[in-house]
Coordinates of C-alpha atoms in Angstrom, one line a residue:
Chain U
X12 CA -52.6 115.3 77.2
X13 CA -49.9 113.3 75.5
X14 CA -46.3 114.0 76.4
X15 CA -44.9 113.9 72.9
X16 CA -41.7 115.8 72.4
X17 CA -40.7 118.0 69.5
X18 CA -37.2 119.0 68.5
X19 CA -36.5 122.5 67.3
X20 CA -33.3 123.5 65.5
X21 CA -31.8 127.0 65.7
X22 CA -30.0 128.9 62.9
X23 CA -26.7 127.7 64.4
X24 CA -27.8 124.1 64.3
X25 CA -28.4 123.6 68.0
X26 CA -31.2 121.3 69.0
X27 CA -33.8 122.0 71.7
X28 CA -36.5 119.6 73.0
X29 CA -39.9 120.7 74.1
X30 CA -43.1 118.9 74.8
X31 CA -45.5 119.2 71.9
X32 CA -48.4 120.5 73.9
X33 CA -46.3 123.4 75.1
X34 CA -44.7 124.0 71.7
X35 CA -48.1 124.5 70.0
X36 CA -48.6 127.8 71.8
X37 CA -46.7 128.9 68.7
X38 CA -49.3 129.1 65.9
X39 CA -46.5 128.4 63.3
X40 CA -45.5 125.2 65.0
X41 CA -49.1 124.2 65.6
X42 CA -49.8 124.5 61.9
X43 CA -46.6 122.5 61.0
X44 CA -47.7 119.7 63.5
X45 CA -51.2 119.7 62.0
X46 CA -49.9 119.4 58.4
X47 CA -47.3 116.7 58.6
X48 CA -47.2 115.5 62.2
X49 CA -43.7 117.2 62.4
X50 CA -42.1 113.9 63.5
X51 CA -38.5 115.0 62.8
X52 CA -36.6 118.1 63.6
X53 CA -38.3 121.5 63.0
X54 CA -35.7 123.9 61.6
X55 CA -36.0 127.6 62.6
X56 CA -33.4 129.1 60.2
X57 CA -34.0 132.7 61.4
X58 CA -33.7 132.2 65.2
X59 CA -30.3 131.8 66.8
X60 CA -29.8 129.5 69.7
X61 CA -29.6 132.2 72.4
X62 CA -33.0 133.5 71.4
X63 CA -34.5 130.1 70.9
X64 CA -33.4 129.2 74.5
X65 CA -35.4 132.2 75.7
X66 CA -38.4 131.3 73.6
X67 CA -38.3 127.7 75.0
X68 CA -38.1 129.1 78.5
X69 CA -41.1 131.2 77.9
X70 CA -43.1 128.3 76.4
X71 CA -42.3 126.1 79.3
X72 CA -43.7 128.5 81.9
X73 CA -46.3 127.1 84.3
X74 CA -48.6 130.0 84.9
X75 CA -52.2 130.3 85.6
X76 CA -54.0 132.2 82.8
X77 CA -54.8 135.1 85.2
X78 CA -51.1 135.5 86.1
X79 CA -49.8 135.0 82.6
X80 CA -49.7 138.7 81.7
X81 CA -47.6 139.6 84.7
X82 CA -45.3 136.7 83.9
X83 CA -44.6 137.7 80.3
X84 CA -44.1 141.3 81.4
X85 CA -41.5 140.2 83.9
X86 CA -40.0 137.8 81.5
X87 CA -39.1 140.6 79.0
X88 CA -38.3 143.1 81.8
X89 CA -35.5 140.8 82.9
X90 CA -34.1 140.9 79.4
X91 CA -33.9 144.6 79.0
X92 CA -31.3 144.8 76.3
X93 CA -32.6 146.2 73.0
X94 CA -30.7 143.8 70.7
X95 CA -32.0 140.8 72.7
X96 CA -35.5 142.1 72.7
X97 CA -35.5 142.8 69.0
X98 CA -34.3 139.2 68.4
X99 CA -37.0 138.0 70.7
X100 CA -39.7 140.1 68.9
X101 CA -38.6 138.7 65.6
X102 CA -38.6 135.1 66.8
X103 CA -42.0 135.6 68.5
X104 CA -43.4 137.1 65.2
X105 CA -42.0 134.3 63.1
X106 CA -43.3 131.6 65.4
X107 CA -46.5 133.5 65.9
X108 CA -46.5 133.7 69.7
X109 CA -48.7 136.8 70.2
X110 CA -48.3 137.6 73.8
X111 CA -44.5 137.3 73.7
X112 CA -44.3 139.4 70.6
X113 CA -46.6 142.1 72.1
X114 CA -44.6 142.2 75.3
X115 CA -41.2 142.4 73.6
X116 CA -42.3 145.2 71.3
X117 CA -43.9 147.1 74.2
X118 CA -40.7 146.8 76.2
X119 CA -38.6 148.2 73.2
X120 CA -41.1 151.1 72.9
X121 CA -40.9 151.7 76.6
X122 CA -37.1 151.9 76.5
X123 CA -37.0 154.0 73.4
X124 CA -39.5 156.6 74.5
X125 CA -37.3 158.1 77.1
X126 CA -34.3 158.3 74.8
X127 CA -33.2 161.5 73.1
X128 CA -33.3 161.4 69.3
X129 CA -29.6 160.9 69.2
X130 CA -29.9 157.9 71.5
X131 CA -32.7 156.4 69.4
X132 CA -30.5 156.7 66.4
X133 CA -27.7 155.1 68.3
X134 CA -29.8 152.3 69.7
X135 CA -31.3 151.4 66.4
X136 CA -28.2 152.4 64.4
X137 CA -30.0 154.9 62.2
X138 CA -27.8 157.3 60.2
X139 CA -28.9 161.0 60.4
X140 CA -29.1 162.1 56.8
X141 CA -30.9 165.4 57.4
X142 CA -29.6 168.9 57.2
X143 CA -30.1 171.1 60.2
X144 CA -32.5 173.2 58.1
X145 CA -34.7 170.2 57.4
X146 CA -34.6 169.2 61.0
X147 CA -35.7 172.6 62.0
X148 CA -38.6 172.6 59.6
X149 CA -39.9 169.4 61.1
X150 CA -39.4 170.6 64.6
X151 CA -41.5 173.7 63.7
X152 CA -44.3 171.7 62.2
X153 CA -44.6 169.4 65.2
X154 CA -43.6 171.8 67.9
X155 CA -45.8 170.1 70.4
X156 CA -43.9 166.8 70.1
X157 CA -40.5 168.2 70.8
Chain F
X8 CA -36.7 152.3 62.9
X9 CA -34.9 149.5 61.4
X10 CA -35.4 150.3 57.8
X11 CA -32.7 152.9 57.9
X12 CA -30.6 150.5 59.8
X13 CA -31.0 148.1 57.0
X14 CA -29.9 150.6 54.5
X15 CA -26.9 151.2 56.6
X16 CA -26.0 147.6 56.8
X17 CA -25.6 147.4 53.0
X18 CA -23.0 150.1 53.1
X19 CA -20.1 148.3 54.4
X20 CA -17.5 150.9 55.0
X21 CA -19.9 153.1 56.8
X22 CA -20.8 150.3 58.9
X23 CA -17.3 149.8 60.0
X24 CA -16.9 153.4 60.7
X25 CA -20.2 153.8 62.7
X26 CA -20.3 150.5 64.4
X27 CA -16.8 149.6 65.2
X28 CA -17.6 147.1 67.9
X29 CA -20.8 145.6 66.8
X30 CA -20.2 142.1 65.8
X31 CA -23.8 140.9 65.8
X32 CA -25.1 143.9 63.8
X33 CA -26.5 141.6 61.1
X34 CA -28.7 139.9 63.5
X35 CA -31.1 142.9 63.2
X36 CA -31.1 143.4 59.5
X37 CA -33.9 141.1 58.7
X38 CA -36.2 142.1 61.5
X39 CA -39.6 142.1 59.8
X40 CA -41.5 145.2 59.0
X41 CA -44.4 144.3 61.1
X42 CA -42.3 144.1 64.3
X43 CA -41.0 147.6 63.6
X44 CA -44.5 148.9 63.0
X45 CA -45.6 147.1 66.1
X46 CA -42.9 148.8 68.1
X47 CA -43.7 152.2 66.6
X48 CA -47.4 151.8 67.4
X49 CA -46.6 151.3 71.0
X50 CA -44.8 154.5 71.3
X51 CA -46.6 157.5 72.8
X52 CA -47.8 159.6 69.9
X53 CA -45.3 162.5 70.5
X54 CA -42.4 160.1 70.4
X55 CA -43.8 158.5 67.3
X56 CA -44.1 161.9 65.6
X57 CA -40.6 162.7 66.8
X58 CA -39.3 159.7 64.7
X59 CA -40.0 161.8 61.6
X60 CA -36.8 163.6 62.4
X61 CA -34.6 160.5 62.7
X62 CA -33.8 160.3 59.0
X63 CA -35.4 160.9 55.6
X64 CA -36.9 157.5 55.4
X65 CA -38.5 158.0 58.7
X66 CA -40.2 161.3 57.7
X67 CA -43.7 159.9 57.1
X68 CA -43.4 156.6 58.7
X69 CA -45.5 157.5 61.8
X70 CA -48.4 158.5 59.6
X71 CA -48.9 154.9 58.7
X72 CA -49.7 154.0 62.3
X73 CA -53.2 152.9 62.8
X74 CA -52.8 152.9 66.6
X75 CA -52.2 156.0 68.8
X76 CA -50.9 156.2 72.4
X77 CA -51.9 159.5 74.0
X78 CA -50.2 159.1 77.3
X79 CA -49.9 161.4 80.4
X80 CA -47.2 163.6 78.9
X81 CA -49.1 164.1 75.7
X82 CA -52.4 164.9 77.3
X83 CA -50.7 167.3 79.7
X84 CA -49.3 169.4 76.9
X85 CA -52.5 169.4 75.0
X86 CA -54.7 170.3 77.9
X87 CA -52.5 173.3 78.4
X88 CA -52.7 174.4 74.8
X89 CA -56.4 173.7 74.8
X90 CA -56.1 171.9 71.5
X91 CA -56.5 168.2 71.9
X92 CA -57.9 167.7 68.5
X93 CA -56.1 170.2 66.4
X94 CA -52.5 170.1 65.2
X95 CA -53.4 167.8 62.4
X96 CA -53.7 164.8 64.5
X97 CA -57.3 164.5 63.8
X98 CA -56.4 164.9 60.1
X99 CA -54.2 161.8 60.5
X100 CA -54.4 160.2 57.1
X101 CA -55.1 156.6 58.2
X102 CA -58.1 155.5 60.2
X103 CA -57.3 155.1 63.8
X104 CA -58.2 151.6 64.9
X105 CA -56.5 151.6 68.2
X106 CA -56.1 154.4 70.7
X107 CA -54.9 154.9 74.3
X108 CA -56.1 158.2 75.7
X109 CA -55.2 159.6 79.1
X110 CA -57.1 162.4 80.9
X111 CA -54.6 164.2 83.0
X112 CA -55.0 165.4 86.6
X113 CA -54.8 169.1 85.9
X114 CA -57.9 171.3 86.3
X115 CA -60.1 171.1 83.2
X116 CA -63.1 173.4 82.7
X117 CA -64.9 170.7 80.8
X118 CA -64.3 167.5 79.1
X119 CA -65.2 169.0 75.8
X120 CA -62.0 167.9 74.1
X121 CA -62.3 164.4 75.2
X122 CA -65.9 164.4 73.9
X123 CA -64.5 165.5 70.6
X124 CA -62.1 162.6 70.6
X125 CA -65.0 160.3 71.3
X126 CA -66.9 161.7 68.4
X127 CA -63.9 161.4 66.2
X128 CA -63.4 157.8 67.3
X129 CA -67.0 156.8 66.8
X130 CA -66.8 158.1 63.2
X131 CA -63.5 156.2 62.7
X132 CA -64.8 152.8 63.6
X133 CA -62.2 152.5 66.4
X134 CA -61.6 148.9 67.3
X135 CA -59.5 149.3 70.5
X136 CA -60.0 152.0 73.1
X137 CA -58.1 152.3 76.3
X138 CA -59.2 155.3 78.3
X139 CA -57.4 156.1 81.6
X140 CA -58.4 159.0 83.7
X141 CA -56.7 160.6 86.7
X142 CA -59.1 163.6 86.7
X143 CA -62.6 163.7 88.2
X144 CA -65.0 161.0 86.8
X145 CA -65.7 161.5 83.1
X146 CA -69.2 161.1 81.9
X147 CA -69.1 159.2 78.6
X148 CA -70.9 161.1 75.9
X149 CA -73.8 159.5 74.0
X150 CA -71.6 159.2 70.9
X151 CA -69.7 156.6 72.8
X152 CA -72.4 154.1 72.3
X153 CA -72.1 154.3 68.6
X154 CA -68.5 152.9 68.6
X155 CA -70.0 149.7 67.3
X156 CA -66.8 148.3 65.9
X157 CA -65.1 148.1 69.3
X158 CA -63.3 144.8 69.9
X159 CA -61.4 145.8 73.1
X160 CA -62.5 148.4 75.6
X161 CA -60.8 149.5 78.8
X162 CA -62.3 152.4 80.8
X163 CA -61.2 153.9 84.0
X164 CA -62.9 156.4 86.3
X165 CA -65.9 157.1 84.1
X166 CA -69.7 157.5 84.4
X167 CA -71.3 155.1 82.0
X168 CA -75.1 155.2 81.9
X169 CA -76.0 153.6 78.6
X170 CA -79.0 155.3 76.9
X171 CA -82.3 153.5 77.0
X172 CA -82.2 152.5 73.4
X173 CA -78.6 151.2 73.5
X174 CA -78.4 147.6 72.4
X175 CA -74.8 146.9 73.0
X176 CA -71.4 146.5 71.3
X177 CA -71.9 143.7 68.8
X178 CA -68.2 143.0 68.3
X179 CA -66.7 143.6 71.7
X180 CA -64.4 140.8 72.9
X181 CA -62.6 142.2 75.9
X182 CA -64.0 144.6 78.4
X183 CA -62.2 146.1 81.4
X184 CA -64.0 148.4 83.7
X185 CA -62.2 150.1 86.6
X186 CA -63.9 152.6 89.0
X187 CA -66.9 152.9 86.7
X188 CA -70.1 154.5 88.0
X189 CA -73.1 153.0 86.3
X190 CA -75.3 155.9 87.5
X191 CA -77.6 155.8 90.5
X192 CA -80.7 156.8 88.5
X193 CA -79.8 155.2 85.2
X194 CA -82.4 152.9 83.6
X195 CA -80.2 149.8 83.8
X196 CA -80.4 149.1 80.1
X197 CA -79.5 145.5 79.2
X198 CA -76.3 145.7 77.2
X199 CA -75.8 142.9 74.7
X200 CA -72.2 141.8 74.3
X201 CA -72.6 138.7 72.1
X202 CA -68.8 138.3 71.4
X203 CA -67.5 139.1 74.8
X204 CA -65.0 136.5 76.1
X205 CA -63.1 138.4 78.8
X206 CA -64.5 140.8 81.5
X207 CA -62.5 142.6 84.2
X208 CA -64.6 144.4 86.7
X209 CA -62.7 146.5 89.3
X210 CA -64.2 148.5 92.1
X211 CA -67.2 149.8 90.3
X212 CA -70.3 151.5 91.8
X213 CA -74.0 151.3 91.2
X214 CA -73.3 147.9 89.9
X215 CA -77.0 147.0 90.0
X216 CA -77.4 149.1 86.9
X217 CA -74.9 147.1 85.0
X218 CA -76.8 144.5 83.1
X219 CA -75.1 142.6 80.4
X220 CA -75.9 139.6 78.3
X221 CA -72.7 137.8 77.3
X222 CA -73.2 134.2 76.3
X223 CA -69.6 133.7 75.2
X224 CA -68.0 135.0 78.4
X225 CA -65.0 132.8 79.1
X226 CA -62.9 134.7 81.7
X227 CA -64.3 136.8 84.5
X228 CA -62.2 138.8 87.0
X229 CA -63.9 140.8 89.7
X230 CA -62.4 143.0 92.4
X231 CA -65.2 144.2 94.6
X232 CA -66.7 144.7 98.1
X233 CA -68.4 141.5 99.2
X234 CA -71.9 143.1 99.4
X235 CA -72.1 143.6 95.6
X236 CA -71.0 140.0 94.8
X237 CA -74.6 139.0 94.3
X238 CA -74.8 141.1 91.2
X239 CA -72.2 139.0 89.6
X240 CA -73.7 135.7 90.4
X241 CA -75.7 136.0 87.2
X242 CA -72.5 136.2 85.3
X243 CA -71.2 133.1 87.0
X244 CA -73.9 131.3 85.1
X245 CA -72.6 132.2 81.6
X246 CA -72.3 128.9 79.8
X247 CA -68.8 129.2 78.5
X248 CA -67.2 130.5 81.7
X249 CA -64.0 128.5 82.5
X250 CA -61.9 131.0 84.4
X251 CA -63.0 133.1 87.4
X252 CA -61.0 135.4 89.6
X253 CA -62.6 137.1 92.6
X254 CA -60.9 139.4 95.0
X255 CA -62.8 140.9 97.9
X256 CA -61.5 144.3 99.0
X257 CA -62.5 143.7 102.7
X258 CA -63.4 140.6 104.7
X259 CA -66.9 139.3 104.7
X260 CA -68.6 140.1 108.0
X261 CA -72.3 140.2 107.8
X262 CA -73.1 138.2 104.7
X263 CA -76.4 136.6 105.1
X264 CA -76.7 132.8 105.1
X265 CA -79.1 132.8 102.2
X266 CA -76.7 134.6 100.0
X267 CA -73.9 132.4 101.1
X268 CA -75.8 129.3 100.2
X269 CA -76.6 130.8 96.8
X270 CA -72.9 131.1 96.2
X271 CA -72.1 127.6 97.3
X272 CA -74.8 126.2 95.2
X273 CA -73.5 128.1 92.2
X274 CA -69.9 127.0 92.8
X275 CA -70.9 123.4 92.9
X276 CA -72.9 123.9 89.7
X277 CA -70.3 125.6 87.7
X278 CA -70.1 123.0 85.0
X279 CA -67.0 124.2 83.2
X280 CA -64.9 126.2 85.6
X281 CA -61.3 125.2 85.2
X282 CA -59.4 127.9 86.9
X283 CA -60.3 129.8 90.1
X284 CA -58.3 132.6 91.5
X285 CA -59.4 134.0 94.8
X286 CA -58.1 135.9 97.9
X287 CA -58.2 135.1 101.6
X288 CA -61.2 137.4 102.2
X289 CA -63.2 135.4 99.7
X290 CA -62.2 132.1 101.3
X291 CA -63.5 133.3 104.7
X292 CA -66.9 133.0 103.1
X293 CA -66.4 129.2 102.5
X294 CA -65.0 128.7 106.0
X295 CA -68.0 129.9 107.9
X296 CA -69.7 127.6 110.4
X297 CA -72.9 126.9 108.4
X298 CA -71.2 125.8 105.2
X299 CA -71.7 122.2 104.5
X300 CA -68.6 120.0 104.4
X301 CA -69.5 118.6 101.1
X302 CA -71.1 120.5 98.3
X303 CA -74.2 119.0 96.7
X304 CA -72.1 118.6 93.5
X305 CA -68.3 118.5 93.5
X306 CA -66.5 121.1 91.4
X307 CA -65.4 118.5 88.9
X308 CA -63.8 120.6 86.2
X309 CA -61.6 122.7 88.5
X310 CA -58.0 122.1 87.6
X311 CA -56.2 125.2 88.8
X312 CA -56.8 126.9 92.2
X313 CA -54.9 129.9 93.3
X314 CA -55.3 131.8 96.6
X315 CA -53.7 135.2 97.0
X316 CA -53.3 136.9 100.4
X317 CA -54.0 133.7 102.2
X318 CA -53.8 133.8 106.0
X319 CA -53.0 130.2 107.3
X320 CA -53.6 131.3 110.9
X321 CA -57.2 132.5 110.2
X322 CA -59.3 129.5 111.0
X323 CA -62.1 130.6 108.7
X324 CA -59.8 131.0 105.7
X325 CA -58.2 127.7 106.5
X326 CA -61.5 125.9 106.6
X327 CA -62.5 127.6 103.4
X328 CA -59.4 126.4 101.7
X329 CA -59.8 122.8 103.0
X330 CA -63.5 123.0 101.9
X331 CA -62.5 123.9 98.3
X332 CA -59.8 121.2 98.2
X333 CA -62.2 118.6 99.5
X334 CA -64.8 119.5 96.9
X335 CA -62.4 119.7 93.9
X336 CA -61.5 116.1 93.1
X337 CA -59.8 116.8 89.8
X338 CA -57.5 119.6 91.0
X339 CA -54.1 119.5 89.2
X340 CA -52.3 122.6 90.4
X341 CA -52.5 124.7 93.5
X342 CA -50.9 128.0 94.2
X343 CA -50.9 129.7 97.6
X344 CA -49.5 133.1 98.5
X345 CA -49.5 134.1 102.1
X346 CA -50.7 137.5 103.1
X347 CA -47.9 139.5 104.9
X348 CA -48.5 140.8 108.4
X349 CA -51.5 140.7 110.7
X350 CA -50.7 137.1 111.8
X351 CA -50.8 138.1 115.5
X352 CA -54.5 139.0 115.4
X353 CA -55.4 135.3 114.7
X354 CA -55.4 132.3 116.9
X355 CA -52.4 130.3 115.7
X356 CA -53.2 127.5 118.2
X357 CA -56.7 127.0 116.9
X358 CA -55.5 126.9 113.3
X359 CA -52.8 124.4 114.2
X360 CA -55.1 122.2 116.2
X361 CA -57.5 122.1 113.3
X362 CA -54.8 121.1 110.9
X363 CA -53.7 118.3 113.2
X364 CA -57.1 116.8 113.7
X365 CA -57.2 113.6 111.8
X366 CA -60.3 114.4 109.8
X367 CA -59.4 117.9 108.6
X368 CA -58.9 116.7 105.0
X369 CA -60.6 113.3 104.6
X370 CA -59.9 113.1 100.9
X371 CA -56.8 112.3 98.8
X372 CA -55.9 114.8 96.2
X373 CA -55.5 112.2 93.6
X374 CA -54.8 114.4 90.6
X375 CA -52.8 117.2 92.2
X376 CA -49.5 117.5 90.3
X377 CA -48.1 120.9 91.0
X378 CA -48.1 123.0 94.2
X379 CA -46.5 126.4 94.5
X380 CA -46.3 128.1 97.9
X381 CA -45.2 131.7 98.1
X382 CA -44.1 134.0 100.9
X383 CA -43.3 131.1 103.2
X384 CA -42.3 132.3 106.7
X385 CA -42.3 129.1 108.7
X386 CA -45.4 129.7 110.9
X387 CA -46.8 126.6 112.4
X388 CA -50.1 126.5 110.6
X389 CA -48.3 127.1 107.3
X390 CA -45.9 124.2 107.8
X391 CA -48.7 121.9 108.9
X392 CA -50.6 122.9 105.7
X393 CA -47.6 121.9 103.6
X394 CA -47.3 118.7 105.6
X395 CA -51.0 117.9 104.9
X396 CA -50.6 118.6 101.2
X397 CA -47.6 116.3 100.9
X398 CA -49.3 113.5 102.8
X399 CA -52.5 113.7 100.7
X400 CA -51.2 114.0 97.2
X401 CA -50.1 110.6 95.8
X402 CA -49.5 112.0 92.2
X403 CA -47.6 115.0 93.2
X404 CA -44.9 115.9 90.8
X405 CA -43.4 119.1 92.1
X406 CA -43.8 121.3 95.1
X407 CA -42.1 124.7 94.9
X408 CA -41.5 126.6 98.2
X409 CA -40.6 130.3 98.0
X410 CA -39.5 131.7 101.4
X411 CA -40.3 135.3 102.1
X412 CA -37.4 137.7 101.8
X413 CA -37.8 139.1 105.3
X414 CA -36.4 136.1 107.1
X415 CA -32.7 135.4 107.6
X416 CA -30.7 132.5 106.2
X417 CA -30.7 130.4 109.3
X418 CA -34.5 130.6 109.6
X419 CA -34.8 129.6 105.9
X420 CA -32.6 126.6 106.6
X421 CA -34.7 125.6 109.5
X422 CA -37.9 125.8 107.4
X423 CA -36.2 123.6 104.8
X424 CA -35.2 121.1 107.5
X425 CA -38.7 120.9 108.8
X426 CA -40.3 120.4 105.3
X427 CA -37.7 117.8 104.4
X428 CA -38.9 115.6 107.2
X429 CA -42.6 115.5 106.1
X430 CA -43.8 112.3 104.7
X431 CA -44.7 112.4 101.0
X432 CA -47.5 110.3 99.6
X433 CA -46.0 110.6 96.1
X434 CA -42.6 108.8 95.8
X435 CA -41.7 110.7 92.7
X436 CA -42.4 114.1 94.0
X437 CA -39.7 116.8 93.7
X438 CA -39.3 119.5 96.3
X439 CA -37.9 122.8 95.0
X440 CA -36.8 125.2 97.6
X441 CA -36.0 128.6 96.1
X442 CA -34.0 131.6 97.3
X443 CA -36.2 134.6 98.1
X444 CA -36.5 137.2 95.4
X445 CA -33.9 139.9 96.0

């Protein structure tokens, strides 16, 4: 395996180096490398440097395939803040890194499911535009869920 | 969930009122739709349905889900109401392609409702089914074998005796079976799984009736009692298999020599195996007296070896580990995790003497780059093993030592002092000594 290095640039113009064979775990990067050799800097205009640092840390992991699932679960567990996880999910989706994206979304779902509705609204900053009557009608229809 | 948030973001004064201290609010505004859907689909169904109350935009959003999670809480409520399939869920407007279903512990007269779900799913061309069961074993209904679109299947605590005419799941890629009974008197139908790449097989019974044909199998993980290992040997021969994990639930005691030889022969013939994850009980098998020092063929492709619950003081396990190292000339990474406790029952002296004998590893590990050693407690055989690895690995890049959390700081320092003194065959090797996990 060649040890060629790629440079990724975050939204806020910070540069990150990563070995090519690790970077191509991202399908998006793999396709870019295939197409034009990606010799220069790869810009990632939607990923900020904080998130990109996390993605790089994830791509650099040295795990046996059998232990990989536990690793990625732990990796997102340690970053249990919803805003960070949403950013990570977005980056993983853009870069097409399936395992990371699955784990980040799963973690957000896990956090949200124990929330009250008010807490969900707060965490995701949703404005409640329903009247109490409308709310009651829905509660009645799906009684079992509430 | 973020759609509404998006809407909110465009309304600047509201934003200031509602989010006085959120500076990075805009970070979220372009989170793609599919990530949101992806989060929604991972919510248990009752929570997903509850999102209909969040705001107007969210009213029907959950009905676009093609994946349902029916977790413990949900199943509990439904079993009480006796209406698993009613309440409009089965009238869910989209086809369900992915479902997680849990059978709760409470007393159930019958599994009728679960059977109904199975029927529903088979008609819906379900692609992913994860069935967990904390009740008594659930006998899968015959409809189950018509879920021909399945890509991923995970079953727990079920009785699965495929009907005689069953030909298999033509599209199944991942199969995970835990506590599955294949039926004492079933006919042992050969199940064709032409697309299967990954198989997990945990503590199943009547394994002799589980016969599959999976030519594309790539990763196999087995947790089992040693006596049924033989039934898996056939699977070991799958042509594309590169990753194997075997964990024995108890040590091997009365394994017959013939069977053992069969295993060794297979191991040395595995043409493509790259990653091998085993536990100490399995290693015991390779450490027995009558195992030849050299296999008839070296395990040439093996690059990654990981041993969990390894007992350095158990002479059999130790010899097993050395035997694998000796016969894997292209090993690149090695990971060892010590089993905790029981050390007193073993002969530490015998293990240490074996490690100090000059010919205990008469082979250089020329390609070994990375070594990771977990739960280090400073026992003599363990330190000698580390010494041996350092002395025999001329290309070593990194050795990571992770001391166990139960020893105090001064003991940890002493272990580090000992390890630092060991001679290293690789001049560029880096020794990483980590703090124990809190």
